[in-house]
Amino acid sequence: MANQLDEITGPVNGQGQDVRVINRQLPVTVGFGSILFEIALWVTIPILVLIFALVSGVQDSGLIIALGCILGILPGIIFIFMKIKAKNYFQQLEQKIQAEASNIDNYLEQRVQILQNVVGLVNRAVELDSNVMTAVAALRSGGRVDDTNRNQVVEQVNTAFGRLFPQVEAYPELKAHNAIADAMQQNNYLQREITAARTVYNSRVTQWNTDIFSWPTKMIVAAREKYTTRIPFTISDDTREMARAKFF
């Protein structure tokens, strides 16, 4: 059979394509087939044993039927333990996802603190852009980083640093300031750590989104617990446009 996707003959999109993350949580659902599967685990073997005992006419058919019923419910019991294990797995994975999100927030809070410290040093020497001061004021009043304000804080920090560092570059005496130079290095380090932490977080999210649709055990548990897919980290349109800008 020929390749369904042939990179040699195309078709190709010469204009390119910008890929975005769909901001939608998909619920997990199971149909009647999954219910029938669970019922079959309990009744298939006992029914087969009962039919065998009635058709074959063997002696002690009652004993055979009793043993068949006892052994026949084992698949159902085993599946119960499998579902318990799957539920525990999802609970543990959810805690790992929360831990990874917390790591990102910790790095982000450090960037916020660095930004505030640098602004305090630079503001004594030069008159800063009003947008920088507005962003810093918003960060000071924003409190702790969490799920409700994480993306907003990221944009405020990126905007402030994007406007602050060019002004620092314009003043050699500021650029040579040890505290400011150290803060700039720490900011670069933290930005790399945030990127790495986001990659780990997205890997966990991908694992979650894949496992909740793994039939039968995990998918049935996910549907009963009303789990949904999780949305990976995304960037704003402003950041996307900045990435296309000419840097050098």
mmCIF file of N, CA, C and O in Angstrom, residues 93-185:
data_model
loop_
_atom_site.group_PDB
_atom_site.id
_atom_site.type_symbol
_atom_site.label_atom_id
_atom_site.label_comp_id
_atom_site.label_asym_id
_atom_site.label_seq_id
_atom_site.Cartn_x
_atom_site.Cartn_y
_atom_site.Cartn_z
ATOM 1 N N LEU A 93 -1.713 11.487 38.902
ATOM 2 C CA LEU A 93 -1.289 12.282 37.752
ATOM 3 C C LEU A 93 -1.772 13.718 37.875
ATOM 4 O O LEU A 93 -1.052 14.662 37.509
ATOM 5 N N GLU A 94 -2.966 13.899 38.419
ATOM 6 C CA GLU A 94 -3.491 15.247 38.604
ATOM 7 C C GLU A 94 -2.634 16.035 39.593
ATOM 8 O O GLU A 94 -2.386 17.230 39.399
ATOM 9 N N GLN A 95 -2.162 15.365 40.635
ATOM 10 C CA GLN A 95 -1.285 16.031 41.595
ATOM 11 C C GLN A 95 0.046 16.411 40.956
ATOM 12 O O GLN A 95 0.613 17.472 41.247
ATOM 13 N N LYS A 96 0.553 15.561 40.065
ATOM 14 C CA LYS A 96 1.798 15.890 39.350
ATOM 15 C C LYS A 96 1.604 17.092 38.441
ATOM 16 O O LYS A 96 2.478 17.954 38.331
ATOM 17 N N ILE A 97 0.453 17.158 37.787
ATOM 18 C CA ILE A 97 0.154 18.307 36.926
ATOM 19 C C ILE A 97 0.104 19.586 37.760
ATOM 20 O O ILE A 97 0.634 20.633 37.361
ATOM 21 N N GLN A 98 -0.528 19.507 38.934
ATOM 22 C CA GLN A 98 -0.595 20.675 39.808
ATOM 23 C C GLN A 98 0.786 21.093 40.283
ATOM 24 O O GLN A 98 1.089 22.288 40.395
ATOM 25 N N ALA A 99 1.639 20.110 40.563
ATOM 26 C CA ALA A 99 2.994 20.416 41.009
ATOM 27 C C ALA A 99 3.785 21.115 39.910
ATOM 28 O O ALA A 99 4.531 22.070 40.176
ATOM 29 N N GLU A 100 3.634 20.652 38.668
ATOM 30 C CA GLU A 100 4.336 21.290 37.550
ATOM 31 C C GLU A 100 3.832 22.712 37.339
ATOM 32 O O GLU A 100 4.616 23.629 37.045
ATOM 33 N N ALA A 101 2.525 22.920 37.464
ATOM 34 C CA ALA A 101 1.980 24.272 37.341
ATOM 35 C C ALA A 101 2.518 25.170 38.456
ATOM 36 O O ALA A 101 2.814 26.350 38.233
ATOM 37 N N SER A 102 2.663 24.607 39.652
ATOM 38 C CA SER A 102 3.197 25.375 40.772
ATOM 39 C C SER A 102 4.651 25.768 40.518
ATOM 40 O O SER A 102 5.072 26.881 40.875
ATOM 41 N N ASN A 103 5.428 24.880 39.905
ATOM 42 C CA ASN A 103 6.818 25.213 39.573
ATOM 43 C C ASN A 103 6.884 26.411 38.642
ATOM 44 O O ASN A 103 7.723 27.309 38.807
ATOM 45 N N ILE A 104 5.997 26.431 37.655
ATOM 46 C CA ILE A 104 5.958 27.561 36.723
ATOM 47 C C ILE A 104 5.631 28.846 37.473
ATOM 48 O O ILE A 104 6.254 29.896 37.242
ATOM 49 N N ASP A 105 4.661 28.768 38.369
ATOM 50 C CA ASP A 105 4.274 29.950 39.129
ATOM 51 C C ASP A 105 5.415 30.445 40.014
ATOM 52 O O ASP A 105 5.603 31.662 40.174
ATOM 53 N N ASN A 106 6.176 29.521 40.591
ATOM 54 C CA ASN A 106 7.299 29.927 41.433
ATOM 55 C C ASN A 106 8.348 30.680 40.623
ATOM 56 O O ASN A 106 8.865 31.722 41.060
ATOM 57 N N TYR A 107 8.693 30.152 39.452
ATOM 58 C CA TYR A 107 9.652 30.845 38.589
ATOM 59 C C TYR A 107 9.111 32.205 38.157
ATOM 60 O O TYR A 107 9.855 33.198 38.088
ATOM 61 N N LEU A 108 7.828 32.249 37.865
ATOM 62 C CA LEU A 108 7.229 33.500 37.417
ATOM 63 C C LEU A 108 7.237 34.542 38.527
ATOM 64 O O LEU A 108 7.498 35.734 38.286
ATOM 65 N N GLU A 109 6.981 34.127 39.750
ATOM 66 C CA GLU A 109 7.016 35.057 40.875
ATOM 67 C C GLU A 109 8.430 35.601 41.081
ATOM 68 O O GLU A 109 8.609 36.772 41.443
ATOM 69 N N GLN A 110 9.443 34.760 40.853
ATOM 70 C CA GLN A 110 10.820 35.234 40.950
ATOM 71 C C GLN A 110 11.108 36.292 39.890
ATOM 72 O O GLN A 110 11.791 37.284 40.151
ATOM 73 N N ARG A 111 10.584 36.095 38.671
ATOM 74 C CA ARG A 111 10.758 37.100 37.615
ATOM 75 C C ARG A 111 10.079 38.406 37.999
ATOM 76 O O ARG A 111 10.605 39.491 37.737
ATOM 77 N N VAL A 112 8.909 38.298 38.604
ATOM 78 C CA VAL A 112 8.206 39.503 39.050
ATOM 79 C C VAL A 112 9.043 40.258 40.078
ATOM 80 O O VAL A 112 9.179 41.485 40.027
ATOM 81 N N GLN A 113 9.619 39.531 41.026
ATOM 82 C CA GLN A 113 10.429 40.159 42.060
ATOM 83 C C GLN A 113 11.661 40.817 41.467
ATOM 84 O O GLN A 113 12.037 41.940 41.852
ATOM 85 N N ILE A 114 12.302 40.147 40.516
ATOM 86 C CA ILE A 114 13.473 40.727 39.853
ATOM 87 C C ILE A 114 13.091 42.004 39.122
ATOM 88 O O ILE A 114 13.795 43.022 39.177
ATOM 89 N N LEU A 115 11.960 41.960 38.417
ATOM 90 C CA LEU A 115 11.501 43.138 37.686
ATOM 91 C C LEU A 115 11.281 44.315 38.630
ATOM 92 O O LEU A 115 11.713 45.443 38.353
ATOM 93 N N GLN A 116 10.645 44.062 39.743
ATOM 94 C CA GLN A 116 10.382 45.137 40.691
ATOM 95 C C GLN A 116 11.679 45.712 41.261
ATOM 96 O O GLN A 116 11.809 46.929 41.433
ATOM 97 N N ASN A 117 12.656 44.847 41.523
ATOM 98 C CA ASN A 117 13.931 45.317 42.049
ATOM 99 C C ASN A 117 14.683 46.158 41.015
ATOM 100 O O ASN A 117 15.263 47.196 41.351
ATOM 101 N N VAL A 118 14.687 45.692 39.768
ATOM 102 C CA VAL A 118 15.397 46.423 38.719
ATOM 103 C C VAL A 118 14.747 47.778 38.473
ATOM 104 O O VAL A 118 15.432 48.790 38.303
ATOM 105 N N VAL A 119 13.418 47.811 38.449
ATOM 106 C CA VAL A 119 12.720 49.075 38.245
ATOM 107 C C VAL A 119 13.074 50.066 39.349
ATOM 108 O O VAL A 119 13.282 51.261 39.090
ATOM 109 N N GLY A 120 13.182 49.572 40.572
ATOM 110 C CA GLY A 120 13.552 50.462 41.664
ATOM 111 C C GLY A 120 14.935 51.060 41.483
ATOM 112 O O GLY A 120 15.161 52.237 41.796
ATOM 113 N N LEU A 121 15.891 50.280 40.953
ATOM 114 C CA LEU A 121 17.240 50.779 40.713
ATOM 115 C C LEU A 121 17.286 51.735 39.524
ATOM 116 O O LEU A 121 17.895 52.801 39.591
ATOM 117 N N VAL A 122 16.631 51.343 38.447
ATOM 118 C CA VAL A 122 16.698 52.139 37.228
ATOM 119 C C VAL A 122 15.920 53.436 37.379
ATOM 120 O O VAL A 122 16.321 54.482 36.856
ATOM 121 N N ASN A 123 14.832 53.402 38.095
ATOM 122 C CA ASN A 123 13.967 54.576 38.212
ATOM 123 C C ASN A 123 14.671 55.746 38.882
ATOM 124 O O ASN A 123 14.296 56.905 38.684
ATOM 125 N N ARG A 124 15.704 55.453 39.679
ATOM 126 C CA ARG A 124 16.442 56.525 40.324
ATOM 127 C C ARG A 124 17.351 57.260 39.340
ATOM 128 O O ARG A 124 17.750 58.387 39.581
ATOM 129 N N ALA A 125 17.687 56.583 38.236
ATOM 130 C CA ALA A 125 18.648 57.151 37.301
ATOM 131 C C ALA A 125 17.994 57.740 36.057
ATOM 132 O O ALA A 125 18.449 58.752 35.530
ATOM 133 N N VAL A 126 16.928 57.119 35.569
ATOM 134 C CA VAL A 126 16.283 57.594 34.343
ATOM 135 C C VAL A 126 14.776 57.626 34.560
ATOM 136 O O VAL A 126 14.244 56.971 35.456
ATOM 137 N N GLU A 127 14.113 58.397 33.703
ATOM 138 C CA GLU A 127 12.654 58.452 33.758
ATOM 139 C C GLU A 127 12.102 57.319 32.913
ATOM 140 O O GLU A 127 12.244 57.311 31.687
ATOM 141 N N LEU A 128 11.485 56.366 33.551
ATOM 142 C CA LEU A 128 11.040 55.166 32.857
ATOM 143 C C LEU A 128 9.764 55.421 32.061
ATOM 144 O O LEU A 128 8.985 56.330 32.364
ATOM 145 N N ASP A 129 9.587 54.588 31.059
ATOM 146 C CA ASP A 129 8.355 54.590 30.269
ATOM 147 C C ASP A 129 7.165 54.366 31.199
ATOM 148 O O ASP A 129 7.201 53.533 32.107
ATOM 149 N N SER A 130 6.116 55.125 30.996
ATOM 150 C CA SER A 130 4.933 55.001 31.860
ATOM 151 C C SER A 130 4.327 53.608 31.783
ATOM 152 O O SER A 130 3.742 53.122 32.758
ATOM 153 N N ASN A 131 4.476 52.929 30.639
ATOM 154 C CA ASN A 131 3.943 51.572 30.505
ATOM 155 C C ASN A 131 4.657 50.601 31.438
ATOM 156 O O ASN A 131 4.056 49.649 31.940
ATOM 157 N N VAL A 132 5.962 50.835 31.631
ATOM 158 C CA VAL A 132 6.723 49.977 32.551
ATOM 159 C C VAL A 132 6.185 50.135 33.963
ATOM 160 O O VAL A 132 5.923 49.160 34.673
ATOM 161 N N MET A 133 6.004 51.380 34.382
ATOM 162 C CA MET A 133 5.525 51.629 35.736
ATOM 163 C C MET A 133 4.105 51.115 35.920
ATOM 164 O O MET A 133 3.760 50.606 36.990
ATOM 165 N N THR A 134 3.284 51.224 34.881
ATOM 166 C CA THR A 134 1.909 50.708 34.970
ATOM 167 C C THR A 134 1.911 49.201 35.159
ATOM 168 O O THR A 134 1.157 48.652 35.975
ATOM 169 N N ALA A 135 2.770 48.500 34.396
ATOM 170 C CA ALA A 135 2.853 47.045 34.508
ATOM 171 C C ALA A 135 3.346 46.632 35.884
ATOM 172 O O ALA A 135 2.825 45.686 36.492
ATOM 173 N N VAL A 136 4.358 47.339 36.395
ATOM 174 C CA VAL A 136 4.904 47.002 37.717
ATOM 175 C C VAL A 136 3.862 47.260 38.795
ATOM 176 O O VAL A 136 3.702 46.468 39.737
ATOM 177 N N ALA A 137 3.126 48.356 38.681
ATOM 178 C CA ALA A 137 2.088 48.643 39.665
ATOM 179 C C ALA A 137 1.012 47.564 39.663
ATOM 180 O O ALA A 137 0.517 47.156 40.725
ATOM 181 N N ALA A 138 0.680 47.078 38.471
ATOM 182 C CA ALA A 138 -0.322 46.012 38.380
ATOM 183 C C ALA A 138 0.192 44.737 39.019
ATOM 184 O O ALA A 138 -0.560 44.009 39.677
ATOM 185 N N LEU A 139 1.467 44.450 38.846
ATOM 186 C CA LEU A 139 2.045 43.241 39.431
ATOM 187 C C LEU A 139 2.100 43.347 40.953
ATOM 188 O O LEU A 139 1.896 42.357 41.657
ATOM 189 N N ARG A 140 2.385 44.516 41.462
ATOM 190 C CA ARG A 140 2.451 44.690 42.910
ATOM 191 C C ARG A 140 1.097 44.496 43.569
ATOM 192 O O ARG A 140 1.004 44.068 44.713
ATOM 193 N N SER A 141 0.035 44.817 42.848
ATOM 194 C CA SER A 141 -1.306 44.684 43.410
ATOM 195 C C SER A 141 -1.971 43.377 43.050
ATOM 196 O O SER A 141 -3.077 43.101 43.487
ATOM 197 N N GLY A 142 -1.270 42.547 42.254
ATOM 198 C CA GLY A 142 -1.889 41.320 41.759
ATOM 199 C C GLY A 142 -1.873 40.172 42.727
ATOM 200 O O GLY A 142 -2.582 39.186 42.548
ATOM 201 N N GLY A 143 -1.044 40.264 43.768
ATOM 202 C CA GLY A 143 -0.982 39.164 44.723
ATOM 203 C C GLY A 143 -0.230 37.964 44.183
ATOM 204 O O GLY A 143 0.631 38.069 43.317
ATOM 205 N N ARG A 144 -0.598 36.805 44.633
ATOM 206 C CA ARG A 144 0.094 35.574 44.292
ATOM 207 C C ARG A 144 -0.360 35.050 42.929
ATOM 208 O O ARG A 144 -1.511 35.210 42.537
ATOM 209 N N VAL A 145 0.574 34.422 42.218
ATOM 210 C CA VAL A 145 0.258 33.849 40.914
ATOM 211 C C VAL A 145 -0.536 32.566 41.105
ATOM 212 O O VAL A 145 -0.200 31.723 41.936
ATOM 213 N N ASP A 146 -1.628 32.415 40.348
ATOM 214 C CA ASP A 146 -2.413 31.190 40.398
ATOM 215 C C ASP A 146 -3.077 30.968 39.053
ATOM 216 O O ASP A 146 -2.780 31.657 38.071
ATOM 217 N N ASP A 147 -3.992 30.001 38.994
ATOM 218 C CA ASP A 147 -4.633 29.655 37.723
ATOM 219 C C ASP A 147 -5.439 30.800 37.134
ATOM 220 O O ASP A 147 -5.639 30.863 35.918
ATOM 221 N N THR A 148 -5.915 31.701 37.966
ATOM 222 C CA THR A 148 -6.793 32.760 37.476
ATOM 223 C C THR A 148 -6.035 33.919 36.842
ATOM 224 O O THR A 148 -6.586 34.633 36.000
ATOM 225 N N ASN A 149 -4.784 34.141 37.241
ATOM 226 C CA ASN A 149 -4.067 35.313 36.735
ATOM 227 C C ASN A 149 -2.720 34.981 36.108
ATOM 228 O O ASN A 149 -1.950 35.886 35.789
ATOM 229 N N ARG A 150 -2.424 33.687 35.929
ATOM 230 C CA ARG A 150 -1.097 33.294 35.455
ATOM 231 C C ARG A 150 -0.756 33.924 34.105
ATOM 232 O O ARG A 150 0.307 34.533 33.932
ATOM 233 N N ASN A 151 -1.639 33.796 33.143
ATOM 234 C CA ASN A 151 -1.361 34.331 31.815
ATOM 235 C C ASN A 151 -1.255 35.853 31.822
ATOM 236 O O ASN A 151 -0.436 36.431 31.102
ATOM 237 N N GLN A 152 -2.068 36.502 32.636
ATOM 238 C CA GLN A 152 -2.010 37.954 32.729
ATOM 239 C C GLN A 152 -0.667 38.410 33.297
ATOM 240 O O GLN A 152 -0.067 39.380 32.807
ATOM 241 N N VAL A 153 -0.185 37.712 34.325
ATOM 242 C CA VAL A 153 1.107 38.067 34.920
ATOM 243 C C VAL A 153 2.236 37.859 33.912
ATOM 244 O O VAL A 153 3.157 38.678 33.810
ATOM 245 N N VAL A 154 2.178 36.773 33.164
ATOM 246 C CA VAL A 154 3.202 36.510 32.150
ATOM 247 C C VAL A 154 3.273 37.655 31.156
ATOM 248 O O VAL A 154 4.360 38.147 30.818
ATOM 249 N N GLU A 155 2.131 38.108 30.670
ATOM 250 C CA GLU A 155 2.113 39.190 29.689
ATOM 251 C C GLU A 155 2.621 40.495 30.293
ATOM 252 O O GLU A 155 3.347 41.256 29.639
ATOM 253 N N GLN A 156 2.248 40.768 31.540
ATOM 254 C CA GLN A 156 2.714 41.997 32.185
ATOM 255 C C GLN A 156 4.225 41.983 32.374
ATOM 256 O O GLN A 156 4.898 42.995 32.129
ATOM 257 N N VAL A 157 4.763 40.836 32.805
ATOM 258 C CA VAL A 157 6.207 40.732 33.002
ATOM 259 C C VAL A 157 6.941 40.857 31.676
ATOM 260 O O VAL A 157 7.940 41.596 31.556
ATOM 261 N N ASN A 158 6.473 40.158 30.653
ATOM 262 C CA ASN A 158 7.131 40.222 29.348
ATOM 263 C C ASN A 158 7.099 41.640 28.772
ATOM 264 O O ASN A 158 8.082 42.112 28.200
ATOM 265 N N THR A 159 5.966 42.300 28.928
ATOM 266 C CA THR A 159 5.849 43.669 28.429
ATOM 267 C C THR A 159 6.795 44.610 29.161
ATOM 268 O O THR A 159 7.488 45.439 28.547
ATOM 269 N N ALA A 160 6.833 44.479 30.477
ATOM 270 C CA ALA A 160 7.688 45.370 31.268
ATOM 271 C C ALA A 160 9.157 45.144 30.955
ATOM 272 O O ALA A 160 9.914 46.105 30.752
ATOM 273 N N PHE A 161 9.585 43.883 30.917
ATOM 274 C CA PHE A 161 10.992 43.601 30.595
ATOM 275 C C PHE A 161 11.313 44.057 29.174
ATOM 276 O O PHE A 161 12.408 44.545 28.899
ATOM 277 N N GLY A 162 10.363 43.859 28.263
ATOM 278 C CA GLY A 162 10.600 44.262 26.879
ATOM 279 C C GLY A 162 10.818 45.753 26.733
ATOM 280 O O GLY A 162 11.542 46.197 25.832
ATOM 281 N N ARG A 163 10.212 46.555 27.605
ATOM 282 C CA ARG A 163 10.393 48.006 27.553
ATOM 283 C C ARG A 163 11.519 48.478 28.457
ATOM 284 O O ARG A 163 12.102 49.540 28.224
ATOM 285 N N LEU A 164 11.828 47.719 29.484
ATOM 286 C CA LEU A 164 12.832 48.136 30.456
ATOM 287 C C LEU A 164 14.253 47.941 29.942
ATOM 288 O O LEU A 164 15.085 48.858 30.007
ATOM 289 N N PHE A 165 14.561 46.772 29.405
ATOM 290 C CA PHE A 165 15.932 46.468 29.032
ATOM 291 C C PHE A 165 16.478 47.367 27.918
ATOM 292 O O PHE A 165 17.656 47.733 27.952
ATOM 293 N N PRO A 166 15.691 47.741 26.911
ATOM 294 C CA PRO A 166 16.235 48.693 25.929
ATOM 295 C C PRO A 166 16.655 50.017 26.556
ATOM 296 O O PRO A 166 17.629 50.636 26.112
ATOM 297 N N GLN A 167 15.949 50.454 27.587
ATOM 298 C CA GLN A 167 16.341 51.687 28.260
ATOM 299 C C GLN A 167 17.626 51.492 29.055
ATOM 300 O O GLN A 167 18.456 52.400 29.136
ATOM 301 N N VAL A 168 17.779 50.314 29.636
ATOM 302 C CA VAL A 168 19.019 50.022 30.347
ATOM 303 C C VAL A 168 20.195 50.003 29.377
ATOM 304 O O VAL A 168 21.283 50.517 29.661
ATOM 305 N N GLU A 169 19.986 49.414 28.195
ATOM 306 C CA GLU A 169 21.044 49.348 27.183
ATOM 307 C C GLU A 169 21.475 50.744 26.749
ATOM 308 O O GLU A 169 22.622 50.951 26.339
ATOM 309 N N ALA A 170 20.573 51.716 26.813
ATOM 310 C CA ALA A 170 20.883 53.061 26.346
ATOM 311 C C ALA A 170 21.741 53.842 27.337
ATOM 312 O O ALA A 170 22.246 54.913 26.998
ATOM 313 N N TYR A 171 21.895 53.310 28.539
ATOM 314 C CA TYR A 171 22.687 53.997 29.557
ATOM 315 C C TYR A 171 23.822 53.067 30.002
ATOM 316 O O TYR A 171 23.613 52.158 30.809
ATOM 317 N N PRO A 172 25.026 53.279 29.490
ATOM 318 C CA PRO A 172 26.158 52.382 29.826
ATOM 319 C C PRO A 172 26.403 52.266 31.319
ATOM 320 O O PRO A 172 26.777 51.207 31.812
ATOM 321 N N GLU A 173 26.186 53.390 32.047
ATOM 322 C CA GLU A 173 26.446 53.322 33.490
ATOM 323 C C GLU A 173 25.458 52.394 34.189
ATOM 324 O O GLU A 173 25.787 51.759 35.194
ATOM 325 N N LEU A 174 24.225 52.308 33.662
ATOM 326 C CA LEU A 174 23.259 51.374 34.225
ATOM 327 C C LEU A 174 23.587 49.944 33.826
ATOM 328 O O LEU A 174 23.469 49.019 34.622
ATOM 329 N N LYS A 175 23.984 49.775 32.569
ATOM 330 C CA LYS A 175 24.307 48.440 32.077
ATOM 331 C C LYS A 175 25.464 47.835 32.858
ATOM 332 O O LYS A 175 25.533 46.614 33.047
ATOM 333 N N ALA A 176 26.373 48.696 33.305
ATOM 334 C CA ALA A 176 27.531 48.213 34.059
ATOM 335 C C ALA A 176 27.234 48.028 35.536
ATOM 336 O O ALA A 176 28.075 47.518 36.278
ATOM 337 N N HIS A 177 26.069 48.447 35.975
ATOM 338 C CA HIS A 177 25.687 48.308 37.381
ATOM 339 C C HIS A 177 25.593 46.818 37.714
ATOM 340 O O HIS A 177 24.864 46.064 37.073
ATOM 341 N N ASN A 178 26.325 46.403 38.747
ATOM 342 C CA ASN A 178 26.408 44.969 39.057
ATOM 343 C C ASN A 178 25.038 44.371 39.376
ATOM 344 O O ASN A 178 24.698 43.270 38.924
ATOM 345 N N ALA A 179 24.249 45.079 40.167
ATOM 346 C CA ALA A 179 22.940 44.545 40.553
ATOM 347 C C ALA A 179 22.029 44.394 39.342
ATOM 348 O O ALA A 179 21.305 43.400 39.212
ATOM 349 N N ILE A 180 22.065 45.373 38.439
ATOM 350 C CA ILE A 180 21.211 45.302 37.254
ATOM 351 C C ILE A 180 21.686 44.215 36.313
ATOM 352 O O ILE A 180 20.893 43.455 35.749
ATOM 353 N N ALA A 181 23.010 44.131 36.132
ATOM 354 C CA ALA A 181 23.556 43.083 35.265
ATOM 355 C C ALA A 181 23.215 41.695 35.804
ATOM 356 O O ALA A 181 22.858 40.783 35.042
ATOM 357 N N ASP A 182 23.327 41.552 37.125
ATOM 358 C CA ASP A 182 22.976 40.266 37.738
ATOM 359 C C ASP A 182 21.489 39.957 37.566
ATOM 360 O O ASP A 182 21.105 38.810 37.299
ATOM 361 N N ALA A 183 20.647 40.978 37.699
ATOM 362 C CA ALA A 183 19.211 40.779 37.529
ATOM 363 C C ALA A 183 18.872 40.370 36.106
ATOM 364 O O ALA A 183 18.001 39.523 35.878
ATOM 365 N N MET A 184 19.558 40.952 35.128
ATOM 366 C CA MET A 184 19.321 40.594 33.737
ATOM 367 C C MET A 184 19.696 39.139 33.478
ATOM 368 O O MET A 184 18.993 38.417 32.770
ATOM 369 N N GLN A 185 20.796 38.704 34.078
ATOM 370 C CA GLN A 185 21.195 37.299 33.924
ATOM 371 C C GLN A 185 20.196 36.364 34.599
ATOM 372 O O GLN A 185 19.851 35.310 34.057
#
